[in-house]
Structures are given as structure tokens and as C-alpha cells.
mmCIF file of C-alpha atoms in Angstrom:
data_model
loop_
_atom_site.group_PDB
_atom_site.id
_atom_site.type_symbol
_atom_site.label_atom_id
_atom_site.label_comp_id
_atom_site.label_asym_id
_atom_site.label_seq_id
_atom_site.Cartn_x
_atom_site.Cartn_y
_atom_site.Cartn_z
ATOM 1 C CA UNK Y 3 61.601 11.092 20.087
ATOM 2 C CA UNK Y 4 57.991 12.147 20.640
ATOM 3 C CA UNK Y 5 56.904 10.029 17.676
ATOM 4 C CA UNK Y 6 58.843 7.050 19.015
ATOM 5 C CA UNK Y 7 57.135 7.269 22.415
ATOM 6 C CA UNK Y 8 53.732 7.458 20.718
ATOM 7 C CA UNK Y 9 54.461 4.400 18.560
ATOM 8 C CA UNK Y 10 55.772 2.371 21.508
ATOM 9 C CA UNK Y 11 52.761 3.261 23.671
ATOM 10 C CA UNK Y 12 50.400 2.187 20.894
ATOM 11 C CA UNK Y 13 52.223 -1.109 20.537
ATOM 12 C CA UNK Y 14 52.059 -1.694 24.269
ATOM 13 C CA UNK Y 15 48.302 -1.169 24.321
ATOM 14 C CA UNK Y 16 47.884 -3.492 21.356
ATOM 15 C CA UNK Y 17 49.999 -6.106 23.097
ATOM 16 C CA UNK Y 18 48.337 -5.877 26.492
ATOM 17 C CA UNK Y 19 44.835 -6.156 25.070
ATOM 18 C CA UNK Y 20 45.771 -9.777 24.448
ATOM 19 C CA UNK Y 21 48.082 -10.454 27.382
ATOM 20 C CA UNK Y 22 45.571 -10.618 30.220
ATOM 21 C CA UNK Y 23 44.205 -14.068 29.467
ATOM 22 C CA UNK Y 24 47.332 -15.815 28.380
ATOM 23 C CA UNK Y 25 48.496 -14.296 25.104
ATOM 24 C CA UNK Y 26 49.364 -11.120 23.244
ATOM 25 C CA UNK Y 27 50.716 -9.604 20.066
ATOM 26 C CA UNK Y 28 54.452 -9.256 20.239
ATOM 27 C CA UNK Y 29 57.318 -7.690 18.338
ATOM 28 C CA UNK Y 30 59.822 -10.494 18.018
ATOM 29 C CA UNK Y 31 61.284 -9.189 14.805
ATOM 30 C CA UNK Y 32 60.624 -5.508 15.460
ATOM 31 C CA UNK Y 33 63.179 -3.082 16.824
ATOM 32 C CA UNK Y 34 61.205 -0.109 18.226
ATOM 33 C CA UNK Y 35 64.044 2.153 17.069
ATOM 34 C CA UNK Y 36 63.635 1.116 13.439
ATOM 35 C CA UNK Y 37 62.535 4.508 12.156
ATOM 36 C CA UNK Y 38 62.426 3.304 8.564
ATOM 37 C CA UNK Y 39 59.767 0.728 9.461
ATOM 38 C CA UNK Y 40 57.739 3.393 11.230
ATOM 39 C CA UNK Y 41 57.982 5.700 8.244
ATOM 40 C CA UNK Y 42 57.030 2.893 5.881
ATOM 41 C CA UNK Y 43 53.940 2.200 7.959
ATOM 42 C CA UNK Y 44 52.964 5.883 7.937
ATOM 43 C CA UNK Y 45 53.268 5.991 4.152
ATOM 44 C CA UNK Y 46 51.145 2.874 3.638
ATOM 45 C CA UNK Y 47 48.580 3.574 6.361
ATOM 46 C CA UNK Y 48 46.190 5.506 4.161
ATOM 47 C CA UNK Y 49 46.708 3.369 1.068
ATOM 48 C CA UNK Y 50 45.896 0.035 2.714
ATOM 49 C CA UNK Y 51 42.372 -0.813 3.816
ATOM 50 C CA UNK Y 52 42.054 -1.319 7.558
ATOM 51 C CA UNK Y 53 39.704 -4.243 8.107
ATOM 52 C CA UNK Y 54 38.259 -6.080 11.069
ATOM 53 C CA UNK Y 55 40.835 -8.428 12.586
ATOM 54 C CA UNK Y 56 40.310 -11.692 14.537
ATOM 55 C CA UNK Y 57 43.092 -13.005 16.763
ATOM 56 C CA UNK Y 58 43.030 -16.333 18.607
ATOM 57 C CA UNK Y 59 44.770 -16.286 21.987
ATOM 58 C CA UNK Y 60 46.185 -19.617 23.158
ATOM 59 C CA UNK Y 61 47.232 -20.022 26.784
ATOM 60 C CA UNK Y 62 49.251 -23.234 26.961
ATOM 61 C CA UNK Y 63 50.557 -25.211 29.949
ATOM 62 C CA UNK Y 64 54.181 -25.931 29.120
ATOM 63 C CA UNK Y 65 55.369 -26.713 32.639
ATOM 64 C CA UNK Y 66 55.479 -30.491 32.217
ATOM 65 C CA UNK Y 67 57.424 -32.298 29.462
ATOM 66 C CA UNK Y 68 54.969 -35.223 29.608
ATOM 67 C CA UNK Y 69 51.813 -33.084 29.410
ATOM 68 C CA UNK Y 70 50.073 -33.029 25.980
ATOM 69 C CA UNK Y 71 50.151 -29.215 26.213
ATOM 70 C CA UNK Y 72 46.529 -28.620 25.397
ATOM 71 C CA UNK Y 73 45.390 -25.023 25.143
ATOM 72 C CA UNK Y 74 44.118 -24.335 28.647
ATOM 73 C CA UNK Y 75 42.753 -20.960 27.494
ATOM 74 C CA UNK Y 76 41.246 -20.108 24.107
ATOM 75 C CA UNK Y 77 39.948 -16.607 23.563
ATOM 76 C CA UNK Y 78 39.090 -14.803 20.344
ATOM 77 C CA UNK Y 79 39.953 -11.102 20.246
ATOM 78 C CA UNK Y 80 38.132 -9.188 17.537
ATOM 79 C CA UNK Y 81 38.695 -5.522 16.704
ATOM 80 C CA UNK Y 82 36.944 -3.400 14.079
ATOM 81 C CA UNK Y 83 38.758 -0.113 13.437
ATOM 82 C CA UNK Y 84 35.859 1.246 11.376
ATOM 83 C CA UNK Y 85 33.600 1.299 14.437
ATOM 84 C CA UNK Y 86 36.429 1.352 17.014
ATOM 85 C CA UNK Y 87 34.752 -1.539 18.825
ATOM 86 C CA UNK Y 88 36.075 -4.878 19.993
ATOM 87 C CA UNK Y 89 34.908 -8.054 21.638
ATOM 88 C CA UNK Y 90 36.519 -10.744 23.770
ATOM 89 C CA UNK Y 91 34.967 -14.157 23.129
ATOM 90 C CA UNK Y 92 35.817 -17.114 25.365
ATOM 91 C CA UNK Y 93 35.864 -20.559 23.750
ATOM 92 C CA UNK Y 94 35.277 -23.149 26.517
ATOM 93 C CA UNK Y 95 38.044 -25.730 26.371
ATOM 94 C CA UNK Y 96 35.533 -28.626 26.544
ATOM 95 C CA UNK Y 97 33.755 -27.496 23.343
ATOM 96 C CA UNK Y 98 33.002 -30.598 21.257
ATOM 97 C CA UNK Y 99 34.490 -30.753 17.750
ATOM 98 C CA UNK Y 100 35.072 -33.402 15.080
ATOM 99 C CA UNK Y 101 38.603 -33.943 13.805
ATOM 100 C CA UNK Y 102 39.588 -36.005 10.768
ATOM 101 C CA UNK Y 103 41.289 -39.237 11.852
ATOM 102 C CA UNK Y 104 40.648 -38.382 15.506
ATOM 103 C CA UNK Y 105 36.844 -38.321 15.699
ATOM 104 C CA UNK Y 106 35.114 -36.538 18.582
ATOM 105 C CA UNK Y 107 37.471 -34.328 20.557
ATOM 106 C CA UNK Y 108 37.473 -31.326 22.851
ATOM 107 C CA UNK Y 109 38.628 -28.160 21.132
ATOM 108 C CA UNK Y 110 41.641 -27.829 23.431
ATOM 109 C CA UNK Y 111 43.044 -30.951 21.715
ATOM 110 C CA UNK Y 112 43.345 -29.125 18.383
ATOM 111 C CA UNK Y 113 46.542 -27.340 19.365
ATOM 112 C CA UNK Y 114 48.621 -30.398 20.421
ATOM 113 C CA UNK Y 115 47.333 -32.352 17.391
ATOM 114 C CA UNK Y 116 47.767 -29.767 14.655
ATOM 115 C CA UNK Y 117 49.365 -26.716 16.194
ATOM 116 C CA UNK Y 118 48.075 -23.146 16.057
ATOM 117 C CA UNK Y 119 46.747 -23.516 12.513
ATOM 118 C CA UNK Y 120 44.395 -26.366 13.405
ATOM 119 C CA UNK Y 121 43.223 -24.461 16.491
ATOM 120 C CA UNK Y 122 42.496 -21.428 14.287
ATOM 121 C CA UNK Y 123 40.662 -23.601 11.750
ATOM 122 C CA UNK Y 124 38.456 -25.203 14.394
ATOM 123 C CA UNK Y 125 37.484 -21.856 15.937
ATOM 124 C CA UNK Y 126 36.795 -20.479 12.468
ATOM 125 C CA UNK Y 127 34.436 -23.388 11.743
ATOM 126 C CA UNK Y 128 32.655 -22.827 15.044
ATOM 127 C CA UNK Y 129 31.977 -19.110 14.610
ATOM 128 C CA UNK Y 130 31.588 -18.988 10.817
ATOM 129 C CA UNK Y 131 34.301 -16.326 10.450
ATOM 130 C CA UNK Y 132 37.974 -16.429 9.468
ATOM 131 C CA UNK Y 133 40.546 -16.266 12.239
ATOM 132 C CA UNK Y 134 43.392 -14.129 10.929
ATOM 133 C CA UNK Y 135 46.185 -14.634 13.453
ATOM 134 C CA UNK Y 136 47.148 -16.347 16.680
ATOM 135 C CA UNK Y 137 49.243 -15.541 19.733
ATOM 136 C CA UNK Y 138 50.512 -18.164 22.187
ATOM 137 C CA UNK Y 139 52.010 -17.770 25.630
ATOM 138 C CA UNK Y 140 52.834 -20.119 28.490
ATOM 139 C CA UNK Y 141 52.347 -19.633 32.201
ATOM 140 C CA UNK Y 142 55.835 -18.268 32.883
ATOM 141 C CA UNK Y 143 55.489 -15.584 30.242
ATOM 142 C CA UNK Y 144 52.094 -14.563 31.588
ATOM 143 C CA UNK Y 145 53.434 -14.189 35.138
ATOM 144 C CA UNK Y 146 56.424 -12.192 33.989
ATOM 145 C CA UNK Y 147 54.298 -9.761 31.973
ATOM 146 C CA UNK Y 148 52.021 -9.067 34.935
ATOM 147 C CA UNK Y 149 55.089 -8.457 37.108
ATOM 148 C CA UNK Y 150 56.589 -6.184 34.440
ATOM 149 C CA UNK Y 151 53.444 -4.069 34.639
ATOM 150 C CA UNK Y 152 53.769 -3.743 38.390
ATOM 151 C CA UNK Y 153 50.775 -5.989 39.042
ATOM 152 C CA UNK Y 154 47.090 -5.592 38.187
ATOM 153 C CA UNK Y 155 44.298 -4.563 40.553
ATOM 154 C CA UNK Y 156 41.414 -7.020 40.478
ATOM 155 C CA UNK Y 157 38.369 -7.932 42.526
ATOM 156 C CA UNK Y 158 38.791 -11.616 43.406
ATOM 157 C CA UNK Y 159 35.167 -12.881 43.462
ATOM 158 C CA UNK Y 160 35.580 -15.501 46.214
ATOM 159 C CA UNK Y 161 38.095 -17.181 48.495
ATOM 160 C CA UNK Y 162 40.071 -19.520 46.261
ATOM 161 C CA UNK Y 163 41.765 -22.589 47.705
ATOM 162 C CA UNK Y 164 42.835 -25.546 45.593
ATOM 163 C CA UNK Y 165 45.847 -27.872 45.614
ATOM 164 C CA UNK Y 166 46.832 -30.380 42.944
ATOM 165 C CA UNK Y 167 50.212 -31.823 43.913
ATOM 166 C CA UNK Y 168 50.382 -34.033 40.836
ATOM 167 C CA UNK Y 169 49.831 -31.058 38.528
ATOM 168 C CA UNK Y 170 51.915 -28.715 40.714
ATOM 169 C CA UNK Y 171 48.966 -26.326 40.931
ATOM 170 C CA UNK Y 172 48.445 -24.461 44.204
ATOM 171 C CA UNK Y 173 45.867 -21.685 44.452
ATOM 172 C CA UNK Y 174 45.322 -19.641 47.615
ATOM 173 C CA UNK Y 175 43.632 -16.252 47.197
ATOM 174 C CA UNK Y 176 41.405 -14.183 49.464
ATOM 175 C CA UNK Y 177 38.179 -12.565 48.272
ATOM 176 C CA UNK Y 178 38.212 -8.830 47.562
ATOM 177 C CA UNK Y 179 39.909 -6.043 45.624
ATOM 178 C CA UNK Y 180 43.690 -6.404 45.631
ATOM 179 C CA UNK Y 181 46.841 -5.874 43.588
ATOM 180 C CA UNK Y 182 47.815 -9.197 42.018
ATOM 181 C CA UNK Y 183 51.390 -9.983 41.062
ATOM 182 C CA UNK Y 184 52.173 -12.477 38.304
ATOM 183 C CA UNK Y 185 51.931 -15.593 40.479
ATOM 184 C CA UNK Y 186 48.611 -14.580 42.035
ATOM 185 C CA UNK Y 187 47.217 -13.463 38.673
ATOM 186 C CA UNK Y 188 48.002 -16.896 37.234
ATOM 187 C CA UNK Y 189 46.236 -18.540 40.171
ATOM 188 C CA UNK Y 190 43.184 -16.364 39.510
ATOM 189 C CA UNK Y 191 42.867 -17.162 35.805
ATOM 190 C CA UNK Y 192 43.472 -20.891 36.347
ATOM 191 C CA UNK Y 193 41.035 -21.390 39.240
ATOM 192 C CA UNK Y 194 37.827 -23.228 38.323
ATOM 193 C CA UNK Y 195 37.088 -26.101 40.743
ATOM 194 C CA UNK Y 196 35.354 -23.860 43.287
ATOM 195 C CA UNK Y 197 32.858 -22.380 40.848
ATOM 196 C CA UNK Y 198 29.395 -23.860 40.411
ATOM 197 C CA UNK Y 199 29.866 -23.927 36.621
ATOM 198 C CA UNK Y 200 33.644 -24.411 36.783
ATOM 199 C CA UNK Y 201 35.176 -23.517 33.405
ATOM 200 C CA UNK Y 202 32.280 -21.258 32.324
ATOM 201 C CA UNK Y 203 32.768 -19.033 35.358
ATOM 202 C CA UNK Y 204 36.540 -19.213 35.053
ATOM 203 C CA UNK Y 205 36.527 -17.786 31.517
ATOM 204 C CA UNK Y 206 34.307 -14.927 32.702
ATOM 205 C CA UNK Y 207 36.881 -14.020 35.361
ATOM 206 C CA UNK Y 208 39.617 -14.259 32.732
ATOM 207 C CA UNK Y 209 37.829 -11.654 30.601
ATOM 208 C CA UNK Y 210 37.388 -9.365 33.606
ATOM 209 C CA UNK Y 211 41.097 -9.652 34.331
ATOM 210 C CA UNK Y 212 41.897 -8.815 30.726
ATOM 211 C CA UNK Y 213 39.865 -5.605 30.933
ATOM 212 C CA UNK Y 214 41.592 -4.677 34.209
ATOM 213 C CA UNK Y 215 44.935 -5.225 32.519
ATOM 214 C CA UNK Y 216 43.855 -3.106 29.576
ATOM 215 C CA UNK Y 217 43.125 -0.238 31.975
ATOM 216 C CA UNK Y 218 46.533 -0.691 33.636
ATOM 217 C CA UNK Y 219 48.203 -0.529 30.234
ATOM 218 C CA UNK Y 220 46.699 2.911 29.624
ATOM 219 C CA UNK Y 221 48.397 4.302 32.742
ATOM 220 C CA UNK Y 222 51.187 6.701 31.653
ATOM 221 C CA UNK Y 223 53.579 5.057 34.126
ATOM 222 C CA UNK Y 224 53.524 1.905 31.995
ATOM 223 C CA UNK Y 225 55.733 3.632 29.430
ATOM 224 C CA UNK Y 226 58.595 3.641 31.939
ATOM 225 C CA UNK Y 227 58.511 -0.165 31.919
ATOM 226 C CA UNK Y 228 58.371 -0.628 28.152
ATOM 227 C CA UNK Y 229 61.910 -2.024 27.826
ATOM 228 C CA UNK Y 230 61.238 -4.863 30.286
ATOM 229 C CA UNK Y 231 57.852 -5.600 28.715
ATOM 230 C CA UNK Y 232 59.205 -5.861 25.173
ATOM 231 C CA UNK Y 233 62.037 -8.089 26.411
ATOM 232 C CA UNK Y 234 59.499 -10.459 27.991
ATOM 233 C CA UNK Y 235 57.389 -10.336 24.833
ATOM 234 C CA UNK Y 236 60.372 -11.342 22.749
ATOM 235 C CA UNK Y 237 61.293 -14.198 25.088
ATOM 236 C CA UNK Y 238 57.967 -15.849 25.825
ATOM 237 C CA UNK Y 239 55.466 -15.250 23.045
ATOM 238 C CA UNK Y 240 54.878 -16.902 19.691
ATOM 239 C CA UNK Y 241 52.706 -15.313 17.009
ATOM 240 C CA UNK Y 242 52.253 -15.061 13.258
ATOM 241 C CA UNK Y 243 51.229 -11.377 13.274
ATOM 242 C CA UNK Y 244 53.651 -9.307 11.175
ATOM 243 C CA UNK Y 245 55.115 -6.248 12.949
ATOM 244 C CA UNK Y 246 53.854 -4.007 10.144
ATOM 245 C CA UNK Y 247 50.300 -5.223 10.806
ATOM 246 C CA UNK Y 248 50.663 -4.382 14.492
ATOM 247 C CA UNK Y 249 51.834 -0.891 13.639
ATOM 248 C CA UNK Y 250 48.970 -0.445 11.199
ATOM 249 C CA UNK Y 251 46.333 -1.228 13.839
ATOM 250 C CA UNK Y 252 48.025 0.316 16.870
ATOM 251 C CA UNK Y 253 47.030 3.893 16.079
ATOM 252 C CA UNK Y 254 43.363 2.885 16.016
ATOM 253 C CA UNK Y 255 43.555 0.649 19.061
ATOM 254 C CA UNK Y 256 45.010 3.445 21.167
ATOM 255 C CA UNK Y 257 41.636 5.191 20.914
ATOM 256 C CA UNK Y 258 39.669 2.123 22.014
ATOM 257 C CA UNK Y 259 37.601 2.757 25.131
ATOM 258 C CA UNK Y 260 36.823 0.024 27.646
ATOM 259 C CA UNK Y 261 33.094 0.706 27.208
ATOM 260 C CA UNK Y 262 33.402 -0.288 23.538
ATOM 261 C CA UNK Y 263 34.700 -3.769 24.367
ATOM 262 C CA UNK Y 264 32.054 -6.493 24.565
ATOM 263 C CA UNK Y 265 32.754 -9.715 26.457
ATOM 264 C CA UNK Y 266 30.977 -13.027 25.959
ATOM 265 C CA UNK Y 267 31.240 -16.817 26.049
ATOM 266 C CA UNK Y 268 30.456 -18.972 23.037
ATOM 267 C CA UNK Y 269 26.863 -20.180 23.620
ATOM 268 C CA UNK Y 270 26.396 -23.848 24.404
ATOM 269 C CA UNK Y 271 25.376 -26.446 26.983
ATOM 270 C CA UNK Y 272 27.617 -28.567 29.259
ATOM 271 C CA UNK Y 273 26.849 -32.288 28.885
ATOM 272 C CA UNK Y 274 28.343 -35.611 29.909
ATOM 273 C CA UNK Y 275 28.645 -38.093 27.042
ATOM 274 C CA UNK Y 276 29.930 -41.579 27.919
ATOM 275 C CA UNK Y 277 31.301 -40.158 31.143
ATOM 276 C CA UNK Y 278 33.220 -37.345 29.416
ATOM 277 C CA UNK Y 279 32.395 -33.671 29.986
ATOM 278 C CA UNK Y 280 31.726 -31.733 26.758
ATOM 279 C CA UNK Y 281 30.387 -28.291 25.885
ATOM 280 C CA UNK Y 282 27.826 -28.757 23.101
ATOM 281 C CA UNK Y 283 27.140 -25.935 20.646
ATOM 282 C CA UNK Y 284 24.276 -25.470 18.184
ATOM 283 C CA UNK Y 285 25.610 -24.168 14.816
ATOM 284 C CA UNK Y 286 22.516 -22.083 14.077
ATOM 285 C CA UNK Y 287 22.466 -20.506 17.532
ATOM 286 C CA UNK Y 288 26.171 -19.752 17.290
ATOM 287 C CA UNK Y 289 25.753 -18.009 13.931
ATOM 288 C CA UNK Y 290 22.870 -15.925 15.300
ATOM 289 C CA UNK Y 291 24.950 -15.123 18.371
ATOM 290 C CA UNK Y 292 27.858 -13.985 16.183
ATOM 291 C CA UNK Y 293 25.545 -11.795 14.107
ATOM 292 C CA UNK Y 294 24.433 -10.027 17.280
ATOM 293 C CA UNK Y 295 28.002 -9.752 18.544
ATOM 294 C CA UNK Y 296 29.110 -8.203 15.265
ATOM 295 C CA UNK Y 297 26.169 -5.784 15.062
ATOM 296 C CA UNK Y 298 27.797 -2.603 13.792
ATOM 297 C CA UNK Y 299 24.860 -0.258 13.961
ATOM 298 C CA UNK Y 300 25.968 3.190 15.010
ATOM 299 C CA UNK Y 301 25.249 4.072 18.646
ATOM 300 C CA UNK Y 302 23.762 7.402 17.620
ATOM 301 C CA UNK Y 303 21.227 5.560 15.458
ATOM 302 C CA UNK Y 304 20.259 3.337 18.381
ATOM 303 C CA UNK Y 305 19.925 6.406 20.594
ATOM 304 C CA UNK Y 306 17.666 8.002 17.988
ATOM 305 C CA UNK Y 307 15.503 4.872 17.973
ATOM 306 C CA UNK Y 308 15.126 5.124 21.750
ATOM 307 C CA UNK Y 309 13.597 8.575 21.402
ATOM 308 C CA UNK Y 310 11.058 7.238 18.912
ATOM 309 C CA UNK Y 311 9.882 4.471 21.263
ATOM 310 C CA UNK Y 312 6.974 5.449 23.517
ATOM 311 C CA UNK Y 313 6.990 3.564 26.823
ATOM 312 C CA UNK Y 314 4.556 3.257 29.707
ATOM 313 C CA UNK Y 315 5.675 1.961 33.102
ATOM 314 C CA UNK Y 316 3.125 0.291 35.367
ATOM 315 C CA UNK Y 317 3.689 -0.834 38.948
ATOM 316 C CA UNK Y 318 2.344 -4.377 39.176
ATOM 317 C CA UNK Y 319 4.363 -5.597 42.154
ATOM 318 C CA UNK Y 320 3.058 -3.251 44.816
ATOM 319 C CA UNK Y 321 6.504 -1.817 45.635
ATOM 320 C CA UNK Y 322 6.032 1.873 46.524
ATOM 321 C CA UNK Y 323 7.709 4.271 44.103
ATOM 322 C CA UNK Y 324 8.967 1.499 41.787
ATOM 323 C CA UNK Y 325 7.313 2.895 38.645
ATOM 324 C CA UNK Y 326 8.635 6.422 39.187
ATOM 325 C CA UNK Y 327 12.178 5.230 39.886
ATOM 326 C CA UNK Y 328 12.156 2.945 36.840
ATOM 327 C CA UNK Y 329 10.765 5.702 34.619
ATOM 328 C CA UNK Y 330 13.516 8.062 35.773
ATOM 329 C CA UNK Y 331 16.132 5.415 35.010
ATOM 330 C CA UNK Y 332 14.750 4.852 31.503
ATOM 331 C CA UNK Y 333 14.661 8.588 30.834
ATOM 332 C CA UNK Y 334 18.321 8.805 31.829
ATOM 333 C CA UNK Y 335 19.013 6.104 29.242
ATOM 334 C CA UNK Y 336 17.315 8.208 26.544
ATOM 335 C CA UNK Y 337 13.870 6.583 26.439
ATOM 336 C CA UNK Y 338 10.598 8.476 26.061
ATOM 337 C CA UNK Y 339 8.397 7.462 29.009
ATOM 338 C CA UNK Y 340 4.926 8.864 28.298
ATOM 339 C CA UNK Y 341 2.937 7.280 31.142
ATOM 340 C CA UNK Y 342 3.434 6.087 34.725
ATOM 341 C CA UNK Y 343 0.740 4.194 36.629
ATOM 342 C CA UNK Y 344 -0.352 1.197 38.681
ATOM 343 C CA UNK Y 345 -1.886 -2.142 37.777
ATOM 344 C CA UNK Y 346 -5.238 -2.464 39.549
ATOM 345 C CA UNK Y 347 -6.583 -5.806 40.777
ATOM 346 C CA UNK Y 348 -3.603 -8.014 39.886
ATOM 347 C CA UNK Y 349 -0.174 -8.516 41.462
ATOM 348 C CA UNK Y 350 2.730 -9.571 39.238
ATOM 349 C CA UNK Y 351 5.629 -11.602 40.581
ATOM 350 C CA UNK Y 352 7.748 -11.201 37.439
ATOM 351 C CA UNK Y 353 8.532 -8.004 35.551
ATOM 352 C CA UNK Y 354 7.245 -8.030 31.967
ATOM 353 C CA UNK Y 355 8.300 -6.114 28.878
ATOM 354 C CA UNK Y 356 5.272 -6.114 26.559
ATOM 355 C CA UNK Y 357 6.714 -5.410 23.128
ATOM 356 C CA UNK Y 358 4.828 -4.077 20.113
ATOM 357 C CA UNK Y 359 7.876 -3.120 18.032
ATOM 358 C CA UNK Y 360 10.160 -4.930 15.580
ATOM 359 C CA UNK Y 361 13.330 -3.497 17.126
ATOM 360 C CA UNK Y 362 15.081 -6.414 18.840
ATOM 361 C CA UNK Y 363 18.027 -4.256 19.894
ATOM 362 C CA UNK Y 364 15.750 -1.977 21.903
ATOM 363 C CA UNK Y 365 14.177 -4.966 23.633
ATOM 364 C CA UNK Y 366 17.605 -6.421 24.434
ATOM 365 C CA UNK Y 367 18.678 -3.074 25.852
ATOM 366 C CA UNK Y 368 15.616 -2.948 28.102
ATOM 367 C CA UNK Y 369 16.308 -6.498 29.311
ATOM 368 C CA UNK Y 370 19.781 -5.402 30.405
ATOM 369 C CA UNK Y 371 18.320 -2.469 32.328
ATOM 370 C CA UNK Y 372 15.427 -4.449 33.840
ATOM 371 C CA UNK Y 373 17.196 -7.545 35.119
ATOM 372 C CA UNK Y 374 15.046 -10.687 35.532
ATOM 373 C CA UNK Y 375 12.376 -9.331 33.178
ATOM 374 C CA UNK Y 376 10.636 -11.494 30.592
ATOM 375 C CA UNK Y 377 9.537 -10.348 27.126
ATOM 376 C CA UNK Y 378 5.952 -10.763 25.975
ATOM 377 C CA UNK Y 379 5.239 -10.091 22.295
ATOM 378 C CA UNK Y 380 1.958 -8.264 21.705
ATOM 379 C CA UNK Y 381 1.024 -9.132 18.125
ATOM 380 C CA UNK Y 382 -2.270 -7.243 18.259
ATOM 381 C CA UNK Y 383 -0.533 -3.943 18.827
ATOM 382 C CA UNK Y 384 -3.769 -2.363 20.071
ATOM 383 C CA UNK Y 385 -2.182 0.360 22.197
ATOM 384 C CA UNK Y 386 -1.010 3.942 21.885
ATOM 385 C CA UNK Y 387 2.416 3.056 23.294
ATOM 386 C CA UNK Y 388 5.139 0.914 21.744
ATOM 387 C CA UNK Y 389 6.232 -0.884 24.907
ATOM 388 C CA UNK Y 390 4.502 -1.473 28.219
ATOM 389 C CA UNK Y 391 6.647 -2.364 31.213
ATOM 390 C CA UNK Y 392 4.814 -4.026 34.092
ATOM 391 C CA UNK Y 393 7.016 -4.111 37.168
ATOM 392 C CA UNK Y 394 6.742 -7.264 39.266
ATOM 393 C CA UNK Y 395 7.901 -8.103 42.764
ATOM 394 C CA UNK Y 396 11.280 -9.206 41.356
ATOM 395 C CA UNK Y 397 12.224 -5.741 40.069
#
């Protein structure tokens, strides 16, 4: 019985990692009491290589029989058991693609034209990686799963009010932290017209909701609801992931920490072409972006690199105590700050990171810590420190 509970809890976590934005891995052909299947998985677990897995989540509006049922949500879930890291990548639905016989299209048209396989193929072409599986869920299934969980706590970023009588879409949410039931959760992940960047901000909120749902799934009380959840999974979700594959990855996924999950949006630029809104991507920039997203360098190695980097922090914005506070922050992050001082005779409006190293990851890490900073490459390298940080008024 103990083993059964462990297996079911793993499967629930695996499922709910995908559920939050409109899809998940489900067990349509799996009976959780099938001990022989569990034993078979245990026997094969060590003999089969566990590789990185990419899963395309499709959230589809199936409320109207006349609607073309385009994929309203497209998110790539990627998990690498070797590093125990994952990422959630949003694919904006307006992303421009080329389809044989159909010409220029938005990527959300791939599903109604060619089904899940064409959607997987198009995403694979975009990111330069194979997409292994898909999961698809409609709005009703999404709402039911959130309700089965007992709701999900989420910080609604703004007052949301939108009514579309023709599309039967009514959104009315108040700003602030609150427990969302299925209906309110669906309103949250569908809302976009009130954002400055509309769909780009919507997909960010979707990822945040997914992470909140992942945390809810790890609550021990969720196990008491497993029967209802698996029933909903069986009723509402379509996928091509074999149950044995889910079991194989579940043991690893159970150990996944929220801090090891990256979230991002496919890089691109919104543009209007002949009056139609598209999201334009650059293939080279996307490939570089994916390389960075898939960077598997060990965190301990990065931490070791931090200790080898000598940093000086100079106050150039005239804000009292700014250099000392920033130096303390960097030391807490593992950096070696060897000098603190002031810039004399010049006032800087913008914070600068003057880089004399070849370590791009270190520079990116510093940019995350020092928001609004710009990077200046010092090719001369005539200094006894590796990086100079000049704090501006915008620190």
C-alpha cells in the first residue's frame, strides 16, 4: 500500500506540472492498482536510459461547434532528469509560420489544420529540437481539475474586467492574492485585453499560475483527492504519452524543486502585416535562446566561478550607502567583492557592469541582480579586477 501511495503521488505531480496552463499528462489506459505494471517499470527503470523529454501542452477552446478550435494556449514543458531541471516555454499563439498549401499562418492554426502532430512539428521547427509528446485539454477539463484540487492560490496582478457576449467569455476578477476556483482560474489564464502587451503578458501569468499549481500539488492533502483527479484526467484529456513513460519519469519529477524550473517566452517581436497581428521570430536568435535555456552547467561549477571573479563596486549615482549595500548583496550571492568606493567628479544615471571576463553566465547573473544595468565590455582589460560595477541613480 505504501508503494502504491508513492506511485500515485508521483503521477499526480507529473500530471499537475502540465495542468496549470491547459494540459497535463494523464493515465487514460492506466489503472493505478495495476501492480504488475508498477513492477515492470521498476525492473526496466535502471536498464532504460532516462533522457530529456519535451511535451507540448495544447489548451483548446471546444465550447463552440462552429469555432475552428485553434490552440488558445501552446506551452512547451521540458524536463531533464539528469540535471533535475525543467523549463516552461510559452509559444505566443500569433507566432508566424509557413504551412504547405496554406502559406503564412499563425501557429495556433496548426492544430485545427493538422492536429497535434502538425502542432508538434511546427514547434519543433521553431526551437530546433524534437517535441516528444503532446497533451490536450479543453476549458471544462481545466476548470474541473482546479476544482478537484480545492482551488489554487494566486496573486491576480490587476483588476480584470472583460465581456465578449458573442464568444461567451466573461471575466471579472479583483486584484490581489486569492484562492481561485476552476471558473476564476480559467478567467485568469484567458484574460489578455487589459494588458499593455496582451498575449505576451497573458502567457507570463499562465506560467505563474502553473508554478502555483505545482506547489499545490505537492501538498500532502492532495493525495486525498487523487480518485477525483484521475477520473477527471481520464474524462477530459488527450495525450500520446504511454503510461509506462509517465511511471518512468515520475520518480525523478517528484524531486523537482520549484527553483529549478525556468520560465520564458519564445523571443520575437509583435508586428502588423497587412492588418494582421503576428509574432515574428528570428531563427538564429531563437536557436541562441534555446542554447541558453538548455545550459546544463552544474550550479556548483557556476558558484565556483563566482568565487574566482574579483569585483569592485563604485557609487556613481550619489545615493548614500548604495555601494556598501550592493557589495553585501553580491557577497551573499557568492561573489568576491575586493573593493568598495565612490566615483569622483562624474555622476552616472545608469548602472554599468564593466566586464573584462569571457564568462557570459556570470554577466547574465549580475544583470538579474542589478536590474536596469547595462553591460560595457572592456576589451583592454587594464585593471586588477575582473568586473567593475558603477552604480547609477537608477540602482
